[in-house]
Coordinates of C-alpha atoms and ligand atoms in Angstrom, one line a residue:
L1 CA -10.1 -2.1 -19.6
R2 CA -6.6 -1.0 -18.6
A3 CA -6.3 0.6 -22.1
R4 CA -8.9 3.1 -21.0
P5 CA -6.9 5.8 -19.0
E6 CA -9.9 7.3 -17.5
L7 CA -10.8 3.9 -15.8
V8 CA -7.2 3.5 -14.6
A9 CA -7.2 7.0 -13.1
E10 CA -10.7 6.7 -11.5
L11 CA -9.7 3.3 -9.7
A12 CA -6.3 4.6 -8.7
A13 CA -8.0 7.8 -7.2
R14 CA -10.0 5.5 -4.8
T15 CA -7.1 3.2 -3.9
H16 CA -5.2 3.4 -0.7
V17 CA -2.0 1.7 0.6
I18 CA -1.8 0.4 4.3
L19 CA 1.8 -0.4 5.5
A20 CA 1.4 -2.4 8.6
H21 CA 4.1 -2.5 11.3
H22 CA 1.7 -4.7 13.4
P23 CA 0.5 -7.5 13.3
V24 CA 3.4 -9.0 11.3
H25 CA 5.7 -12.0 11.6
D26 CA 9.3 -12.0 12.8
R27 CA 11.8 -14.4 11.3
N28 CA 10.6 -17.1 13.8
G29 CA 7.0 -16.7 12.8
K30 CA 6.0 -14.9 15.9
V31 CA 3.5 -12.1 15.7
V32 CA 5.3 -8.8 16.6
T33 CA 5.4 -5.0 16.0
T34 CA 8.2 -3.8 13.8
S35 CA 10.1 -0.5 13.8
V36 CA 9.6 2.1 11.2
T37 CA 12.0 2.2 8.3
N38 CA 12.8 5.8 7.1
F39 CA 12.8 4.9 3.4
D40 CA 9.4 3.2 3.7
I41 CA 7.7 6.5 4.4
H42 CA 9.2 8.6 1.7
D43 CA 9.5 6.0 -1.1
I44 CA 6.0 4.6 -0.8
A45 CA 4.5 8.0 -0.7
R46 CA 6.3 8.7 -3.9
S47 CA 5.0 5.5 -5.5
A48 CA 1.4 6.3 -4.3
A49 CA 1.6 9.8 -5.8
T50 CA 3.2 8.6 -9.2
Y51 CA 0.3 6.1 -9.7
G52 CA -2.4 8.5 -8.6
L53 CA -3.5 6.9 -5.3
A54 CA -5.9 8.5 -2.8
G55 CA -3.7 7.9 0.4
Y56 CA -0.9 6.1 2.1
Y57 CA -1.5 4.9 5.8
P58 CA 1.6 3.8 7.7
V59 CA 0.2 1.9 10.7
S60 CA 1.9 1.3 14.1
P61 CA 0.4 0.8 17.5
V62 CA 3.3 2.5 19.2
R63 CA 2.8 6.1 19.8
L64 CA 6.5 6.9 19.6
Q65 CA 6.8 5.2 16.2
R66 CA 3.8 7.2 14.9
E67 CA 5.4 10.4 16.1
K68 CA 8.5 9.4 14.4
I69 CA 6.7 8.9 11.0
E70 CA 5.1 12.3 11.6
R71 CA 8.4 13.9 12.2
I72 CA 9.9 12.2 9.0
V73 CA 7.0 13.6 6.9
S74 CA 7.2 17.1 8.3
V75 CA 11.0 17.4 7.9
W76 CA 10.9 16.1 4.4
K77 CA 8.0 18.4 3.5
K78 CA 9.9 21.3 4.8
E79 CA 13.2 20.4 3.0
I80 CA 11.3 19.7 -0.1
T81 CA 9.4 22.9 -0.1
Q82 CA 12.6 24.9 0.6
A83 CA 14.3 23.2 -2.3
G84 CA 11.4 24.0 -4.6
A85 CA 10.6 20.4 -5.4
Q86 CA 6.9 20.9 -4.7
N87 CA 5.7 17.8 -6.4
R88 CA 7.6 15.6 -3.9
G89 CA 6.2 17.6 -1.1
E90 CA 2.7 16.8 -2.6
A91 CA 3.6 13.1 -2.6
L92 CA 4.0 13.2 1.2
G93 CA 0.6 15.0 1.5
T94 CA -1.1 11.6 0.9
V95 CA 0.5 10.2 4.2
R96 CA -1.9 9.7 7.2
V97 CA -0.4 7.8 10.1
S98 CA -2.8 5.4 12.1
A99 CA -2.6 3.2 15.1
S100 CA -4.1 0.1 13.5
I101 CA -5.2 -1.4 10.2
E102 CA -8.8 -1.2 11.5
E103 CA -8.5 2.5 12.3
A104 CA -7.0 3.2 8.8
V105 CA -9.8 1.2 7.2
A106 CA -12.4 2.9 9.3
H107 CA -11.1 6.4 8.3
I108 CA -11.2 5.5 4.5
E109 CA -14.8 4.2 5.0
K110 CA -15.9 7.4 6.6
R111 CA -14.4 9.5 3.9
A112 CA -15.7 7.4 1.0
K113 CA -19.1 6.5 2.8
A114 CA -18.7 3.0 1.5
R115 CA -17.0 -0.3 2.9
P116 CA -13.6 -0.5 1.5
W117 CA -12.5 -3.6 -0.4
V118 CA -9.5 -4.8 1.5
V119 CA -6.7 -6.9 -0.4
A120 CA -3.9 -8.4 1.6
T121 CA -0.5 -9.1 0.1
S122 CA 2.1 -11.8 0.8
A123 CA 5.0 -13.7 -1.0
Q124 CA 2.9 -16.9 -0.6
T125 CA -0.7 -17.8 -1.4
S126 CA -2.8 -18.8 1.4
A127 CA -5.8 -20.9 2.2
L128 CA -7.2 -18.0 4.4
A129 CA -8.2 -15.7 1.5
P130 CA -9.2 -16.1 -2.2
C131 CA -6.2 -15.2 -4.4
V132 CA -6.8 -12.6 -7.2
A133 CA -4.5 -11.7 -10.0
P134 CA -3.9 -7.9 -10.7
V135 CA -5.7 -8.0 -14.0
E136 CA -8.9 -9.6 -12.3
L137 CA -8.7 -7.3 -9.4
F138 CA -8.6 -4.2 -11.7
A139 CA -11.6 -5.6 -13.7
Q140 CA -13.6 -6.4 -10.6
R141 CA -12.9 -3.2 -8.8
V142 CA -13.8 -1.1 -11.9
A143 CA -17.1 -2.8 -11.9
D144 CA -17.8 -1.7 -8.4
P145 CA -17.8 2.0 -8.6
G146 CA -17.6 4.2 -5.3
R147 CA -16.1 1.5 -3.3
P148 CA -12.5 2.3 -2.0
L149 CA -9.8 -0.4 -2.7
V150 CA -7.3 -1.0 0.0
L151 CA -3.9 -2.8 -0.5
V152 CA -2.3 -4.0 2.8
L153 CA 1.4 -4.6 2.9
G154 CA 3.5 -6.1 5.7
T155 CA 6.8 -5.2 7.2
G156 CA 9.2 -7.8 8.9
W157 CA 8.4 -11.3 7.7
G158 CA 5.0 -10.4 6.4
L159 CA 1.5 -10.0 7.6
A160 CA 0.0 -12.1 10.4
E161 CA -2.7 -14.7 9.4
S162 CA -5.3 -12.6 11.1
V163 CA -4.9 -9.8 8.6
I164 CA -5.0 -12.3 5.6
A165 CA -8.1 -14.1 7.0
G166 CA -9.8 -10.7 7.6
A167 CA -9.2 -9.4 4.0
D168 CA -11.6 -9.8 1.1
Q169 CA -8.8 -11.2 -1.1
L170 CA -5.1 -11.9 -1.3
L171 CA -3.2 -10.3 -4.2
E172 CA -1.4 -13.0 -6.2
P173 CA 2.2 -13.1 -5.0
L174 CA 5.0 -11.6 -7.3
Y175 CA 7.3 -14.4 -8.6
G176 CA 10.5 -14.2 -10.6
P177 CA 11.8 -17.0 -12.6
G178 CA 13.4 -18.8 -9.7
E179 CA 12.4 -19.9 -6.2
F180 CA 13.4 -16.8 -4.3
N181 CA 10.6 -14.2 -4.1
H182 CA 11.1 -12.1 -1.0
L183 CA 11.0 -8.5 -2.2
C184 CA 11.5 -5.5 0.0
V185 CA 8.0 -4.0 0.7
R186 CA 8.8 -0.8 -1.4
S187 CA 9.7 -2.8 -4.4
A188 CA 6.8 -5.1 -4.1
L189 CA 4.4 -2.2 -3.9
A190 CA 5.9 -0.5 -6.9
I191 CA 5.6 -3.6 -9.0
M192 CA 1.9 -4.1 -7.8
L193 CA 1.0 -0.6 -8.7
D194 CA 2.5 -0.8 -12.1
R195 CA 0.6 -4.0 -12.7
L196 CA -2.7 -2.5 -11.6
F197 CA -2.3 1.1 -12.9
G198 CA 0.8 1.3 -15.1
R199 CA 0.6 2.7 -18.7
D200 CA 2.9 1.9 -21.5
S201 CA 3.8 4.4 -24.3
E202 CA 1.0 3.1 -26.5
A203 CA -1.6 3.6 -23.9
R204 CA -0.3 7.1 -23.3
G205 CA -0.4 7.8 -27.1
D206 CA 3.3 8.6 -27.3
Ligands
SAM1 N1 8.0 -13.6 3.6 C1 7.2 -12.5 3.7 C2 5.7 -12.6 3.1 O1 5.4 -13.9 2.9 O2 5.1 -11.7 2.9 C3 8.0 -11.3 3.0 C4 7.8 -10.1 3.8 S1 8.4 -8.7 2.9 C5 9.8 -8.3 3.6 C6 7.3 -7.5 3.3 C7 6.1 -7.3 2.5 O3 6.4 -7.1 1.1 C8 5.1 -8.4 2.5 O4 4.2 -8.4 3.6 C9 4.2 -8.1 1.2 O5 3.5 -7.1 1.5 C10 5.4 -7.6 0.3 N2 6.1 -8.7 -0.5 C11 7.3 -9.1 -0.5 N3 7.6 -10.0 -1.4 C12 6.5 -10.2 -2.1 C13 6.1 -11.0 -3.1 N4 6.9 -11.8 -3.7 N5 4.7 -10.9 -3.6 C14 4.0 -10.1 -3.0 N6 4.2 -9.3 -1.9 C15 5.5 -9.3 -1.5

């Protein structure tokens, strides 16, 4: 299926990323709200645009943090437009700040008029949600046209159990050859998007 570019593009165009700053774990396993990291806004927007996604929702329940995200987006948009790098400005156009994961999902549902399929992510598997490999997720979602796909990523030490338990599936964790598998969220997302929507030269017909 992945060899068919029209299917890849169609699914990507109904896929959204949520970056949760709450509810997430801190290093002691406590559920907390993290602060926004500048790079996460810009770099994830660029990944979302590169892989043709429908939207990117940074989520924070803290009004000042949401305002900070809006400010980052508007400053970059202005700088980018002035520099003539229009395509990078377009990447930031997919950003929509929300107060909660539920609010972001409700917004996606309203736009698509269909219940989104929500997939949580973690560096570990969990008994709280069925695990799905990227290739299976792709095939299953292509077979369910019209339904938006939502990938939820965490900050801090990862998503709280309540988010994983409330998701339809958990994406199979990314593993390297060794035991250490804690990627920064920007890197983790880029790898996930490439596994779901990436094309090699052969698929591109180069
Ligand atoms: N220990 C945390 C966990 O189990 O998710 C790592 C948190 S990491 C700094 C922040 C986010 O990046 C995670 O919530 C997840 O979305 C993503 N992430 C990091 N490493 C990952 C991996 N190996 N597999 C899947 N997702 C990963």
